[in-house]
Coordinates of C-alpha atoms and ligand atoms in Angstrom, one line a residue:
M122 CA 95.2 -66.4 76.7
L123 CA 98.9 -67.3 77.0
H124 CA 99.6 -69.8 79.7
P125 CA 100.4 -67.8 82.9
D126 CA 104.0 -68.2 84.1
P127 CA 104.0 -69.4 87.7
F128 CA 107.3 -67.7 88.5
T129 CA 106.0 -64.3 87.4
V130 CA 102.8 -64.9 89.4
R131 CA 104.8 -65.7 92.5
A132 CA 107.2 -62.8 92.0
L133 CA 104.3 -60.4 91.9
L134 CA 101.9 -61.9 94.5
G135 CA 104.1 -64.0 96.8
D136 CA 104.5 -67.7 97.5
E137 CA 100.8 -68.1 98.4
A138 CA 99.7 -67.5 94.8
A139 CA 99.8 -70.4 92.4
V140 CA 98.6 -70.9 88.8
A141 CA 95.7 -73.4 88.9
R142 CA 93.0 -74.9 86.8
R143 CA 89.4 -75.7 87.8
A144 CA 89.0 -79.4 87.4
I145 CA 85.6 -79.4 85.8
S146 CA 85.5 -76.2 83.7
G147 CA 89.2 -76.3 82.8
E148 CA 89.3 -72.5 83.6
I149 CA 92.8 -71.3 84.2
G150 CA 93.6 -68.7 86.8
V151 CA 95.4 -68.0 90.1
A152 CA 94.6 -69.8 93.3
L153 CA 95.0 -67.9 96.6
P154 CA 94.3 -68.8 100.2
P155 CA 90.7 -68.1 101.3
L156 CA 90.6 -64.3 101.5
A157 CA 88.9 -62.4 104.4
D158 CA 87.4 -59.0 105.1
H159 CA 88.4 -58.3 108.7
H160 CA 85.8 -55.6 109.3
V161 CA 82.2 -55.9 108.2
H162 CA 78.7 -55.2 109.7
G163 CA 76.4 -58.0 108.5
H164 CA 73.2 -56.3 109.6
L165 CA 73.8 -53.7 106.9
V166 CA 74.7 -55.8 103.9
D167 CA 73.9 -59.2 102.3
L168 CA 77.0 -61.2 103.4
A169 CA 76.2 -64.2 101.3
K170 CA 77.1 -62.1 98.3
V171 CA 80.6 -61.3 99.4
F172 CA 81.3 -65.0 98.8
L173 CA 80.6 -64.5 95.1
G174 CA 83.2 -61.7 95.1
G175 CA 86.1 -63.8 96.5
I176 CA 85.7 -63.2 100.2
A177 CA 85.6 -66.6 102.1
A178 CA 85.6 -65.3 105.7
V179 CA 84.4 -62.1 107.4
I180 CA 84.8 -60.7 110.9
D181 CA 81.7 -58.8 112.0
L182 CA 82.8 -55.9 114.2
G183 CA 79.6 -54.7 115.7
G184 CA 76.2 -56.5 115.5
D185 CA 73.5 -58.1 117.6
P186 CA 75.2 -61.0 119.5
A187 CA 72.0 -63.1 119.6
A188 CA 71.3 -62.7 115.9
L189 CA 74.9 -63.5 115.0
F190 CA 74.7 -66.5 117.3
R191 CA 71.7 -67.8 115.5
A192 CA 73.0 -67.0 112.0
E193 CA 73.8 -69.6 109.4
R194 CA 77.5 -69.2 109.3
A195 CA 78.6 -71.7 106.6
V196 CA 79.2 -69.3 103.7
P197 CA 81.1 -67.2 104.2
H198 CA 82.7 -68.2 107.5
I199 CA 81.7 -65.5 110.0
D200 CA 83.6 -64.6 113.2
Y201 CA 82.1 -61.8 115.2
A202 CA 82.5 -59.4 118.1
G203 CA 78.8 -59.1 119.0
A204 CA 77.9 -55.7 120.4
F205 CA 80.0 -52.6 120.6
L206 CA 81.1 -52.1 124.2
T207 CA 81.0 -48.4 125.0
A208 CA 80.7 -45.8 127.7
P209 CA 77.1 -44.8 128.7
G210 CA 75.9 -42.6 125.9
G211 CA 79.0 -43.2 123.9
Y212 CA 79.4 -44.0 120.2
P213 CA 77.6 -45.6 118.4
A214 CA 74.6 -45.5 120.8
G215 CA 71.7 -43.7 119.1
R216 CA 73.1 -43.8 115.6
A217 CA 70.5 -44.7 112.9
W218 CA 72.6 -47.7 111.8
A219 CA 73.2 -49.0 115.3
P220 CA 70.0 -50.5 116.8
P221 CA 70.1 -50.9 120.6
A222 CA 70.9 -54.7 120.3
I223 CA 74.3 -53.9 118.8
V224 CA 75.4 -51.5 121.6
R225 CA 76.3 -52.6 125.1
E226 CA 77.0 -49.6 127.4
I227 CA 79.3 -50.4 130.3
G228 CA 79.3 -48.4 133.5
R229 CA 82.3 -46.5 134.7
S230 CA 84.3 -48.0 137.5
S231 CA 83.5 -46.3 140.7
G232 CA 86.9 -46.5 142.4
E233 CA 90.2 -48.4 142.7
G234 CA 89.7 -52.0 141.9
A235 CA 86.1 -51.6 140.7
T236 CA 85.5 -52.5 137.1
G237 CA 81.8 -51.6 136.7
S238 CA 80.0 -54.0 134.3
A239 CA 82.9 -54.5 131.9
P240 CA 83.6 -58.1 132.8
T241 CA 79.9 -59.0 132.5
A242 CA 79.6 -57.3 129.1
V243 CA 82.6 -59.3 127.9
D244 CA 81.1 -62.5 129.2
E245 CA 77.8 -61.8 127.4
Q246 CA 79.5 -61.5 124.0
A247 CA 81.7 -64.5 124.7
D248 CA 78.7 -66.6 125.7
F249 CA 77.1 -65.7 122.4
G250 CA 80.1 -67.1 120.6
A251 CA 82.1 -64.0 120.0
S252 CA 85.7 -64.6 118.8
V253 CA 86.8 -61.0 119.5
I254 CA 85.6 -58.2 121.7
K255 CA 84.9 -54.7 120.2
V256 CA 85.3 -51.5 122.2
A257 CA 84.3 -48.1 120.8
L258 CA 86.8 -45.3 121.8
N259 CA 85.4 -42.4 119.8
A260 CA 86.1 -39.2 121.7
D261 CA 84.8 -37.2 118.7
A262 CA 81.3 -38.5 119.3
G263 CA 80.6 -38.7 123.0
P264 CA 81.9 -40.1 126.2
V265 CA 84.6 -42.9 126.2
V266 CA 85.4 -45.5 128.8
D267 CA 88.3 -44.6 131.1
A268 CA 91.6 -46.4 131.1
H269 CA 90.6 -48.4 134.2
T270 CA 87.4 -49.7 132.6
L271 CA 89.2 -50.4 129.4
A272 CA 91.8 -52.4 131.3
A273 CA 89.0 -54.5 132.8
V274 CA 87.6 -55.2 129.4
V275 CA 91.0 -56.3 128.1
A276 CA 91.7 -58.4 131.2
R277 CA 88.4 -60.2 131.0
A278 CA 88.6 -60.8 127.3
H279 CA 92.1 -62.3 127.6
E280 CA 90.8 -64.5 130.4
R281 CA 88.2 -65.8 127.9
G282 CA 90.9 -66.2 125.3
L283 CA 89.6 -63.4 123.1
P284 CA 91.5 -60.5 121.5
V285 CA 90.1 -56.9 121.9
V286 CA 89.7 -54.7 118.9
A287 CA 89.1 -50.9 119.3
H288 CA 87.5 -48.3 117.2
A289 CA 89.9 -45.4 118.1
Q290 CA 88.9 -42.0 116.9
G291 CA 89.8 -38.6 118.3
A292 CA 92.7 -37.1 120.3
G293 CA 94.6 -39.6 122.5
M294 CA 92.4 -42.6 121.6
T295 CA 95.1 -44.6 119.8
R296 CA 97.4 -44.0 122.8
L297 CA 94.6 -45.1 125.2
A298 CA 94.2 -48.3 123.1
V299 CA 97.9 -49.1 122.9
E300 CA 98.5 -48.5 126.6
A301 CA 95.6 -50.7 127.6
G302 CA 97.0 -53.6 125.6
V303 CA 94.2 -53.6 123.0
D304 CA 95.1 -56.2 120.4
A305 CA 93.8 -54.7 117.2
L306 CA 92.6 -51.4 115.8
A307 CA 89.4 -51.7 113.7
H308 CA 90.6 -48.8 111.6
T309 CA 94.1 -47.5 110.7
P310 CA 94.3 -44.4 112.9
F311 CA 92.9 -41.6 110.8
T312 CA 92.2 -38.6 113.2
E313 CA 95.8 -38.0 114.1
A314 CA 99.3 -38.8 112.9
V315 CA 100.7 -41.6 115.1
D316 CA 104.1 -40.4 116.3
D317 CA 107.1 -42.8 116.2
A318 CA 107.1 -43.5 120.0
L319 CA 103.4 -44.5 119.9
L320 CA 103.9 -46.5 116.7
R321 CA 106.8 -48.3 118.5
G322 CA 104.5 -49.0 121.4
A323 CA 101.8 -50.6 119.1
L324 CA 104.5 -52.7 117.4
D325 CA 106.1 -53.8 120.7
R326 CA 102.7 -55.0 121.9
G327 CA 102.0 -56.9 118.7
Q328 CA 99.0 -54.8 117.9
V329 CA 97.4 -55.5 114.5
W330 CA 95.7 -52.8 112.4
I331 CA 92.7 -53.4 110.1
S332 CA 93.1 -51.1 107.1
T333 CA 89.7 -49.6 106.2
L334 CA 91.4 -46.8 104.2
A335 CA 88.8 -46.5 101.5
I336 CA 86.0 -45.2 103.8
H337 CA 87.9 -41.9 104.2
D338 CA 88.0 -38.7 102.2
G339 CA 89.5 -35.3 102.9
P340 CA 92.6 -35.0 105.2
A341 CA 91.8 -38.3 107.0
L342 CA 92.7 -40.3 103.9
P343 CA 96.4 -39.2 103.5
R344 CA 96.8 -39.3 107.3
A345 CA 95.6 -42.9 107.5
V346 CA 97.7 -44.0 104.5
D347 CA 100.8 -42.4 106.0
N348 CA 100.1 -44.1 109.4
L349 CA 99.7 -47.5 107.7
R350 CA 102.7 -47.0 105.5
R351 CA 104.9 -46.4 108.6
F352 CA 103.3 -49.2 110.6
A353 CA 103.8 -51.7 107.8
A354 CA 107.3 -50.5 107.0
A355 CA 108.3 -51.1 110.6
G356 CA 107.0 -54.7 110.4
G357 CA 103.4 -54.2 111.7
R358 CA 100.8 -56.8 110.8
V359 CA 98.2 -55.3 108.5
L360 CA 94.7 -56.9 108.0
Y361 CA 92.6 -56.0 105.0
G362 CA 89.2 -54.7 106.1
T363 CA 86.6 -52.5 104.5
D364 CA 84.1 -51.6 107.2
L365 CA 81.6 -53.2 104.8
G366 CA 78.2 -51.7 105.5
N367 CA 79.7 -48.2 105.9
G368 CA 78.5 -46.5 102.7
P369 CA 78.1 -48.1 99.3
Q370 CA 80.8 -50.7 98.6
P371 CA 81.2 -53.7 96.3
L372 CA 80.3 -57.1 97.8
G373 CA 83.6 -58.9 97.5
V374 CA 87.2 -57.8 97.2
N375 CA 87.1 -54.0 97.2
A376 CA 89.6 -52.7 94.5
A377 CA 89.6 -49.3 96.1
E378 CA 90.9 -50.7 99.4
V379 CA 93.5 -52.8 97.6
R380 CA 94.7 -49.7 95.7
L381 CA 95.1 -47.8 98.9
L382 CA 97.1 -50.7 100.5
L383 CA 99.5 -50.3 97.5
A384 CA 99.5 -46.5 98.1
A385 CA 100.7 -47.4 101.6
D386 CA 103.6 -49.2 99.9
L387 CA 102.5 -52.8 100.6
D388 CA 103.8 -55.0 97.8
G389 CA 101.8 -57.7 96.1
A390 CA 102.8 -60.4 98.6
A391 CA 101.9 -58.1 101.5
V392 CA 98.5 -57.3 100.0
I393 CA 97.7 -61.0 99.7
A394 CA 99.0 -61.6 103.2
A395 CA 96.7 -58.9 104.6
L396 CA 93.8 -60.4 102.7
A397 CA 94.6 -64.0 103.7
D398 CA 95.4 -63.4 107.4
P399 CA 93.3 -65.8 109.4
W400 CA 93.0 -63.4 112.4
P401 CA 91.3 -63.8 114.9
R402 CA 91.5 -67.5 114.2
A403 CA 94.9 -69.2 114.5
A404 CA 94.7 -71.2 111.3
V405 CA 93.5 -70.7 107.7
L406 CA 90.1 -72.0 106.8
H407 CA 90.0 -75.5 105.4
G408 CA 88.2 -76.6 102.2
V409 CA 87.9 -73.3 100.3
S410 CA 90.2 -71.2 98.3
T411 CA 89.9 -67.9 96.6
F412 CA 90.4 -68.2 92.8
V413 CA 90.9 -65.4 90.3
P414 CA 90.1 -66.6 86.8
G415 CA 91.8 -65.4 83.7
A416 CA 95.1 -63.8 83.0
P417 CA 97.1 -62.9 86.1
P418 CA 98.1 -59.2 86.6
A419 CA 101.2 -58.1 84.7
S420 CA 102.1 -55.4 87.2
L421 CA 101.2 -54.2 90.7
A422 CA 99.0 -51.5 89.2
E423 CA 96.7 -54.2 87.7
V424 CA 96.3 -56.1 91.0
P425 CA 93.3 -54.2 92.5
D426 CA 91.0 -54.6 89.5
W427 CA 92.2 -58.1 88.9
L428 CA 91.5 -59.1 92.6
A429 CA 88.0 -57.7 92.2
G430 CA 87.3 -60.6 89.8
A431 CA 87.9 -63.2 92.6
R432 CA 85.5 -65.8 93.7
V433 CA 85.5 -68.6 96.3
V434 CA 85.7 -72.2 95.2
P435 CA 86.1 -75.6 96.9
T436 CA 89.9 -76.2 97.2
E437 CA 89.4 -79.8 95.9
E438 CA 88.2 -78.3 92.6
L439 CA 91.6 -76.7 91.9
V440 CA 94.4 -78.5 90.1
P441 CA 97.9 -77.1 90.3
D442 CA 99.0 -76.0 86.9
D443 CA 102.6 -74.9 87.5
Q444 CA 104.0 -76.0 84.2
Ligands
ZN568 ZN1 82.8 -50.7 111.6

């Protein structure tokens, strides 16, 4: 292998990418910040294996809060939402993949000023160590909390210092999430085209979108790609996420998801930024890096398959090799 040119690597992948050598094996490759999958379900997959595929941190967006609280969280680093908060009988209650412990139904508020059980449900997740609160707004699959109850969730979560992430699906659900001040969407909107005014509202509120493009087929896929393209082009903060556990997926960086981020016109640096974003934490993990051994990609088209060869290594094992 020719020695990789550090300037070419940075031009393609941004300033976070550096040519490096592993101190013990001498293996040459590209060092990246620790990469994260911002949307997984750990009860459906073996999370320990994503570490072998270059993912250093995951955010579990719907699981049993007590099990997550007890889990060994060293490798990879796990942040989690705990249970899905949803309307009584709402999605995903009753789904085969959603045991009762991962769903917390919250009562509708009964009148002005009443908030039902929303604050208590938020407190339950927070007390089990959640770093984000997940709300299901799936109007295609049952009842959905009203705006008043959703506002109570957001208010209580923010009091506890936690962002709120919503699964928005069905007519009007992206608007409901944006207008309630929901901080993140668990999926790029895929059931409707987001119009410019609503997009502007999401951007003005600093909402972040987790990509999850590769789970779609049919008309939902181009709709989601187009929504993400316009969101990113307008300066929106995109987080790489796969909804790992939803259908068969590779354990590690998913080349199909990366390919679709490129289809949404993210460049190499933006793809790395979406993968390396520390959200919902404020700072990047210490002590580990993602390392992709071998020759770096020669073009954007090579980036997805190249990234699928990533692994997680101790940062102290990497020696800069920018010569
Ligand atoms: Zn999910």
